[in-house]
PDB file of C-alpha atoms in Angstrom:
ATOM      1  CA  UNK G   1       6.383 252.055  -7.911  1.00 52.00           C
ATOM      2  CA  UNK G   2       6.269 255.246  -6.245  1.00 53.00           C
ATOM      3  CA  UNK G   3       9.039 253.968  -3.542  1.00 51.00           C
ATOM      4  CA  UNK G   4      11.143 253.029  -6.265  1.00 53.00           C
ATOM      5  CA  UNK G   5      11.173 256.381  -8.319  1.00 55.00           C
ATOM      6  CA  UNK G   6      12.007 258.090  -4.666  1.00 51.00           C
ATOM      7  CA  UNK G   7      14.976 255.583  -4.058  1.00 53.00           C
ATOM      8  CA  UNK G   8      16.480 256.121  -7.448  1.00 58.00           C
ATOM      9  CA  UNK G   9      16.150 260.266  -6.889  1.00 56.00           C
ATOM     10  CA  UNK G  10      17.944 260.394  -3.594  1.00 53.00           C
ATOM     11  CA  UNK G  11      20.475 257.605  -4.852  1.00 51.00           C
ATOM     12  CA  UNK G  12      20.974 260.310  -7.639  1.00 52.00           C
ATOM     13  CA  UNK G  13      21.372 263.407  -5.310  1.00 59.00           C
ATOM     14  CA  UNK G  14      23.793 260.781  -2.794  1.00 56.00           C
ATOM     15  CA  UNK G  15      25.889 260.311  -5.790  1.00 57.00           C
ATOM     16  CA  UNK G  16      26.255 263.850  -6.883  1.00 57.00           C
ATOM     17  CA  UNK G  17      26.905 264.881  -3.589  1.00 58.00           C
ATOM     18  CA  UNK G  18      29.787 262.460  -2.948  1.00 57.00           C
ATOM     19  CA  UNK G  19      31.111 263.466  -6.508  1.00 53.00           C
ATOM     20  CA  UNK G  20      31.197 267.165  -5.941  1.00 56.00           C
ATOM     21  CA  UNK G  21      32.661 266.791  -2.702  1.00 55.00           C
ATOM     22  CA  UNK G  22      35.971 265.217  -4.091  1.00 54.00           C
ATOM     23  CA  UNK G  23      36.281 268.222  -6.446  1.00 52.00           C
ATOM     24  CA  UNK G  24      39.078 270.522  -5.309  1.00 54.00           C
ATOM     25  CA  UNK G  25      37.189 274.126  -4.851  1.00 54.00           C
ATOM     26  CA  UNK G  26      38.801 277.646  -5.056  1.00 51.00           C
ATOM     27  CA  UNK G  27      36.126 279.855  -2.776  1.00 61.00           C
ATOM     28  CA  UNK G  28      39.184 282.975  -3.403  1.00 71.00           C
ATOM     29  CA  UNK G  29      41.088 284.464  -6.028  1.00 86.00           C
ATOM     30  CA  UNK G  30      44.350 286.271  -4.779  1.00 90.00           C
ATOM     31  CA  UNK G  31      45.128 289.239  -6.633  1.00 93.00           C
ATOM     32  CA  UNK G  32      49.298 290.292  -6.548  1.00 93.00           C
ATOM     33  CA  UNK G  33      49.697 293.538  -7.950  1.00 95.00           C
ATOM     34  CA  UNK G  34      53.731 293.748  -9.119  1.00 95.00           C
ATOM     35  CA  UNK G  35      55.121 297.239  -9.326  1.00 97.00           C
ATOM     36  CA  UNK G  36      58.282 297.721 -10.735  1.00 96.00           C
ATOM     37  CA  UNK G  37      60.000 300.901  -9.871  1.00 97.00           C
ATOM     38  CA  UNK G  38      63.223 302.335 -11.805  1.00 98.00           C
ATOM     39  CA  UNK G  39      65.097 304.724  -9.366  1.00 97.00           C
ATOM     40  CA  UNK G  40      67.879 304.418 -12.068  1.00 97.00           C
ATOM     41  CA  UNK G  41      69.554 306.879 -14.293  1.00 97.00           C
ATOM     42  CA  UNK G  42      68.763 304.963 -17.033  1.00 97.00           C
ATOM     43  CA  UNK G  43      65.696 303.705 -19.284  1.00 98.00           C
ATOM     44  CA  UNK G  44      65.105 299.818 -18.339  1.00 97.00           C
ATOM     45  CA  UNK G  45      63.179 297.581 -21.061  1.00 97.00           C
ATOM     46  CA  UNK G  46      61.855 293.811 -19.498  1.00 95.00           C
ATOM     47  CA  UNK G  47      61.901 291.011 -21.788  1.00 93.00           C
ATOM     48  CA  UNK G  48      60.275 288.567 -20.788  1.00 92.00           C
ATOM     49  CA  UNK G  49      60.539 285.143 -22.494  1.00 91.00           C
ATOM     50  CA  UNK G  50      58.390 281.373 -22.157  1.00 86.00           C
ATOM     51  CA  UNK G  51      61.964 279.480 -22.629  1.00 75.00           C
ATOM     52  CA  UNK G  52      59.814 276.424 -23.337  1.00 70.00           C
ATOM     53  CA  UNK G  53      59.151 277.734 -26.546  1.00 67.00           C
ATOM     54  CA  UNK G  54      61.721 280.248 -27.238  1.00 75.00           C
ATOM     55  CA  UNK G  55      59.177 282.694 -27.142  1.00 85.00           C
ATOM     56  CA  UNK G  56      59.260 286.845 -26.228  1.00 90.00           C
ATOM     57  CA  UNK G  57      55.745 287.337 -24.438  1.00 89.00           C
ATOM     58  CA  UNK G  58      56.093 290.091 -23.136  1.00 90.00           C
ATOM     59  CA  UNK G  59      58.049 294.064 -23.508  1.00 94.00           C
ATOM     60  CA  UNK G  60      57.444 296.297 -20.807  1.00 95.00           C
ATOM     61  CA  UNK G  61      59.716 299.780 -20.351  1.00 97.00           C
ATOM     62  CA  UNK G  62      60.276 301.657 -17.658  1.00 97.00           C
ATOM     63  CA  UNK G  63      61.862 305.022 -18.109  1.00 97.00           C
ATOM     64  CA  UNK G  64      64.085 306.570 -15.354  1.00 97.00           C
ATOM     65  CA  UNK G  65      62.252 308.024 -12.463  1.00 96.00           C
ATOM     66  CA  UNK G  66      59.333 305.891 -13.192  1.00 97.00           C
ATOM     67  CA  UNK G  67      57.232 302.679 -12.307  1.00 97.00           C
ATOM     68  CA  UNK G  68      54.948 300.519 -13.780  1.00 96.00           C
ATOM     69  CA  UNK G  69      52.637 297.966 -12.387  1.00 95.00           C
ATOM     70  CA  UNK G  70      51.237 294.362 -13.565  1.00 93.00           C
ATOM     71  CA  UNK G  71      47.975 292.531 -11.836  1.00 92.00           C
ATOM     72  CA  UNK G  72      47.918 288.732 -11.900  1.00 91.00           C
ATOM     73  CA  UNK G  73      45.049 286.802 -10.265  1.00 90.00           C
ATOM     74  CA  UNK G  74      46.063 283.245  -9.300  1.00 88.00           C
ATOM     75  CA  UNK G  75      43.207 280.545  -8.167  1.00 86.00           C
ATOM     76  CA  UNK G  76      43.919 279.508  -4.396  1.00 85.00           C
ATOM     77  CA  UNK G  77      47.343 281.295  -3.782  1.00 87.00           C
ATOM     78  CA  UNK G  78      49.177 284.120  -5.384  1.00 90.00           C
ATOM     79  CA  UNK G  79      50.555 284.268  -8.753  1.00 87.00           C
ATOM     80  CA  UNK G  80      54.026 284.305  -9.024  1.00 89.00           C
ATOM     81  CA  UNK G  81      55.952 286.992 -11.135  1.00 89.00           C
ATOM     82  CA  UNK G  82      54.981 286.918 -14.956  1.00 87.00           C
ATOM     83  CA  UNK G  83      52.655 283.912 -14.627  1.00 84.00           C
ATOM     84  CA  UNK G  84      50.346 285.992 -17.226  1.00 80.00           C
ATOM     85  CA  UNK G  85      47.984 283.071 -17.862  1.00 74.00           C
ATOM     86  CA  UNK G  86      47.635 279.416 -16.907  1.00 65.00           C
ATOM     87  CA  UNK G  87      48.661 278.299 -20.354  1.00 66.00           C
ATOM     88  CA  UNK G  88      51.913 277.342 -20.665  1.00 62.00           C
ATOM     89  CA  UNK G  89      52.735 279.657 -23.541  1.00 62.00           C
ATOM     90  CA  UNK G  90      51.938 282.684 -21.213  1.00 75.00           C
ATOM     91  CA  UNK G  91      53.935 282.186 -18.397  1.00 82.00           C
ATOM     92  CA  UNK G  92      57.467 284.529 -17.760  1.00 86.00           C
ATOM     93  CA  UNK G  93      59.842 281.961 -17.320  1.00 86.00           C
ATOM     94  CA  UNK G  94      63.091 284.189 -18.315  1.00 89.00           C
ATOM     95  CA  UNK G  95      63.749 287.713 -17.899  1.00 92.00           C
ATOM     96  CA  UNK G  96      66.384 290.301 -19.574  1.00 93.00           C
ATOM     97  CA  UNK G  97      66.548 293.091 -18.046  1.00 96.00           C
ATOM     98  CA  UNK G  98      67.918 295.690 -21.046  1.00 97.00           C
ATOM     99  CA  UNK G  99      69.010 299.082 -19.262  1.00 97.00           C
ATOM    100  CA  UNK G 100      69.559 302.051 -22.609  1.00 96.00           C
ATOM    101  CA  UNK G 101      70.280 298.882 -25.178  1.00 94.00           C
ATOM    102  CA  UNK G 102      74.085 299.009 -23.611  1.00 96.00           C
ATOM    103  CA  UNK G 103      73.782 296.555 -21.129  1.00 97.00           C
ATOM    104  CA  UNK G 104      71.379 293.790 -19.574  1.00 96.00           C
ATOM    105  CA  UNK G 105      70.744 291.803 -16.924  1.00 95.00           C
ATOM    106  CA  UNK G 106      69.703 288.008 -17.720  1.00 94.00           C
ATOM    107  CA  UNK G 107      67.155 286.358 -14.875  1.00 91.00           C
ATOM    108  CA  UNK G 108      65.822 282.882 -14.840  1.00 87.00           C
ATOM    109  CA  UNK G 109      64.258 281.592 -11.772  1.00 83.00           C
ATOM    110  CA  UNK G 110      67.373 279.996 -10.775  1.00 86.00           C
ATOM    111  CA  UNK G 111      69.300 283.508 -10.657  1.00 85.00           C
ATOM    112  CA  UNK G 112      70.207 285.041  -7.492  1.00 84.00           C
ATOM    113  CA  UNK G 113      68.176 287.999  -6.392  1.00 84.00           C
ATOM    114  CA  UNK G 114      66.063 286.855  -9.498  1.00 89.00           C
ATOM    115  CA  UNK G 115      63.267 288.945 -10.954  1.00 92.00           C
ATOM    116  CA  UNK G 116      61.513 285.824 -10.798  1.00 90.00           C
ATOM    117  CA  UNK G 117      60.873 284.942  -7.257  1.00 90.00           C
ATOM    118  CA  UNK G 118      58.819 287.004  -5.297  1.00 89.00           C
ATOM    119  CA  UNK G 119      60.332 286.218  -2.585  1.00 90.00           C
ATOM    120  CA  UNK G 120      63.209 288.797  -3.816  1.00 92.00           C
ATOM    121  CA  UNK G 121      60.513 291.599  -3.431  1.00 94.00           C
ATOM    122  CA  UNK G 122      59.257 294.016  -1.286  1.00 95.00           C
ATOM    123  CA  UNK G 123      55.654 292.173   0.438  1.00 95.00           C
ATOM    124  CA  UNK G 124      52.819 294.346   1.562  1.00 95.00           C
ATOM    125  CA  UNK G 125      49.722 292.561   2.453  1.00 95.00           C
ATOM    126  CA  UNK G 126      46.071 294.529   1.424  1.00 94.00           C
ATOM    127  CA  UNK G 127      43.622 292.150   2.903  1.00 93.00           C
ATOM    128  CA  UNK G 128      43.816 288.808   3.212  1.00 92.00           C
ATOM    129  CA  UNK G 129      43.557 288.081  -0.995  1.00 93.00           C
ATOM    130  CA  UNK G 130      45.399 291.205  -1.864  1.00 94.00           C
ATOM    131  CA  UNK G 131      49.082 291.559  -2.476  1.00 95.00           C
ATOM    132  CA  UNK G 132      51.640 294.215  -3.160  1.00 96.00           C
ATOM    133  CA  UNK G 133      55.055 293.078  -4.060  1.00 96.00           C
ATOM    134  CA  UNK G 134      57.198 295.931  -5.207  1.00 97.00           C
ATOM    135  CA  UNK G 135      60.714 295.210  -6.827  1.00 96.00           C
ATOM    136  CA  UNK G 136      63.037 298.373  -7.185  1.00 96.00           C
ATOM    137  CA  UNK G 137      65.857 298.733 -10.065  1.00 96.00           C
ATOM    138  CA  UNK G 138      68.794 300.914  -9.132  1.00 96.00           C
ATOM    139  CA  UNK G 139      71.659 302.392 -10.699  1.00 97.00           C
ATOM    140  CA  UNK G 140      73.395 299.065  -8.938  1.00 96.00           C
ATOM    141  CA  UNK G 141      71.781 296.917 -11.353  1.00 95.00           C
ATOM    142  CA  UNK G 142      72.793 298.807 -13.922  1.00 96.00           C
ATOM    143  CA  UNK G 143      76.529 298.408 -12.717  1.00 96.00           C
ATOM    144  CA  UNK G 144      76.328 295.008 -12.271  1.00 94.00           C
ATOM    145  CA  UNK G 145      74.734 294.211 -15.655  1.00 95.00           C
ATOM    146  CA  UNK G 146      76.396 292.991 -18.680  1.00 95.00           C
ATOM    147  CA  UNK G 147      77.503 294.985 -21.594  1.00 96.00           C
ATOM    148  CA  UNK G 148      75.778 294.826 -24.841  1.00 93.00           C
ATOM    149  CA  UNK G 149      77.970 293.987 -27.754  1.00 83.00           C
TER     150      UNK G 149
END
């Protein structure tokens, strides 16, 4: 009886072994700090929109001469620009740009030089989990954006 109480345990442990092996495992989490820097001569307001659901998020100004900065953590790998939150619902997929309410700049991930694609910033890596990507508004942007009617 005893043999058979013993087989049954380490047929257990076998099993839960062999299950938690197939599980994918994050043993990191990156952290991408975004700083956005405004070396314009104008105010700059980012709204950023979840198109799936028509949705503004998120409303974050930068006034000339300034910068502001946004930490994401992403399980595995680094999270891309305005991925807020796993859900759906929290994720930047749209970005206008607003310079003084005169003019904007609309970005979707599809854009060129787009807002949206970190490859389009400046890279600077901390340690092996930590990123720095820095994107830098000039008065370019502003001259290239369109006016607000």
């Amino acid at each position: 009886m005893q043999l058979k109480i013993n087989w049954i345990i380490y047929l257990l442990i076998g099993s839960n072994i062999i299950l938690n092996s197939c599980e994918k495992r994050v043993d990191y989490n990156f952290k991408s700090t975004y700083v956005y820097s405004n070396t314009s001569n104008h105010n700059i307001e980012l709204r950023v929109y979840n198109e799936s659901d028509r949705n503004l998020i998120r409303e974050i100004t930068i006034i000339a001469g300034d910068s502001t900065s946004i930490i994401l953590y992403g399980d595995g790998s680094p999270a891309p620009p305005f991925f807020f939150d796993s859900s759906l619902d929290s994720i930047g997929d749209s970005i206008s740009v607003v310079f003084d309410e005169a003019k904007y700049l609309p970005f979707t991930i599809d854009s060129e030089n787009s807002i949206l694609d970190s490859r389009n910033y400046q890279e600077t890596k901390l340690s092996k989990t930590n990123l720095l990507y820095r994107y830098i508004f000039t008065n370019e942007h502003y001259e290239n954006a369109i006016p607000i009617n």
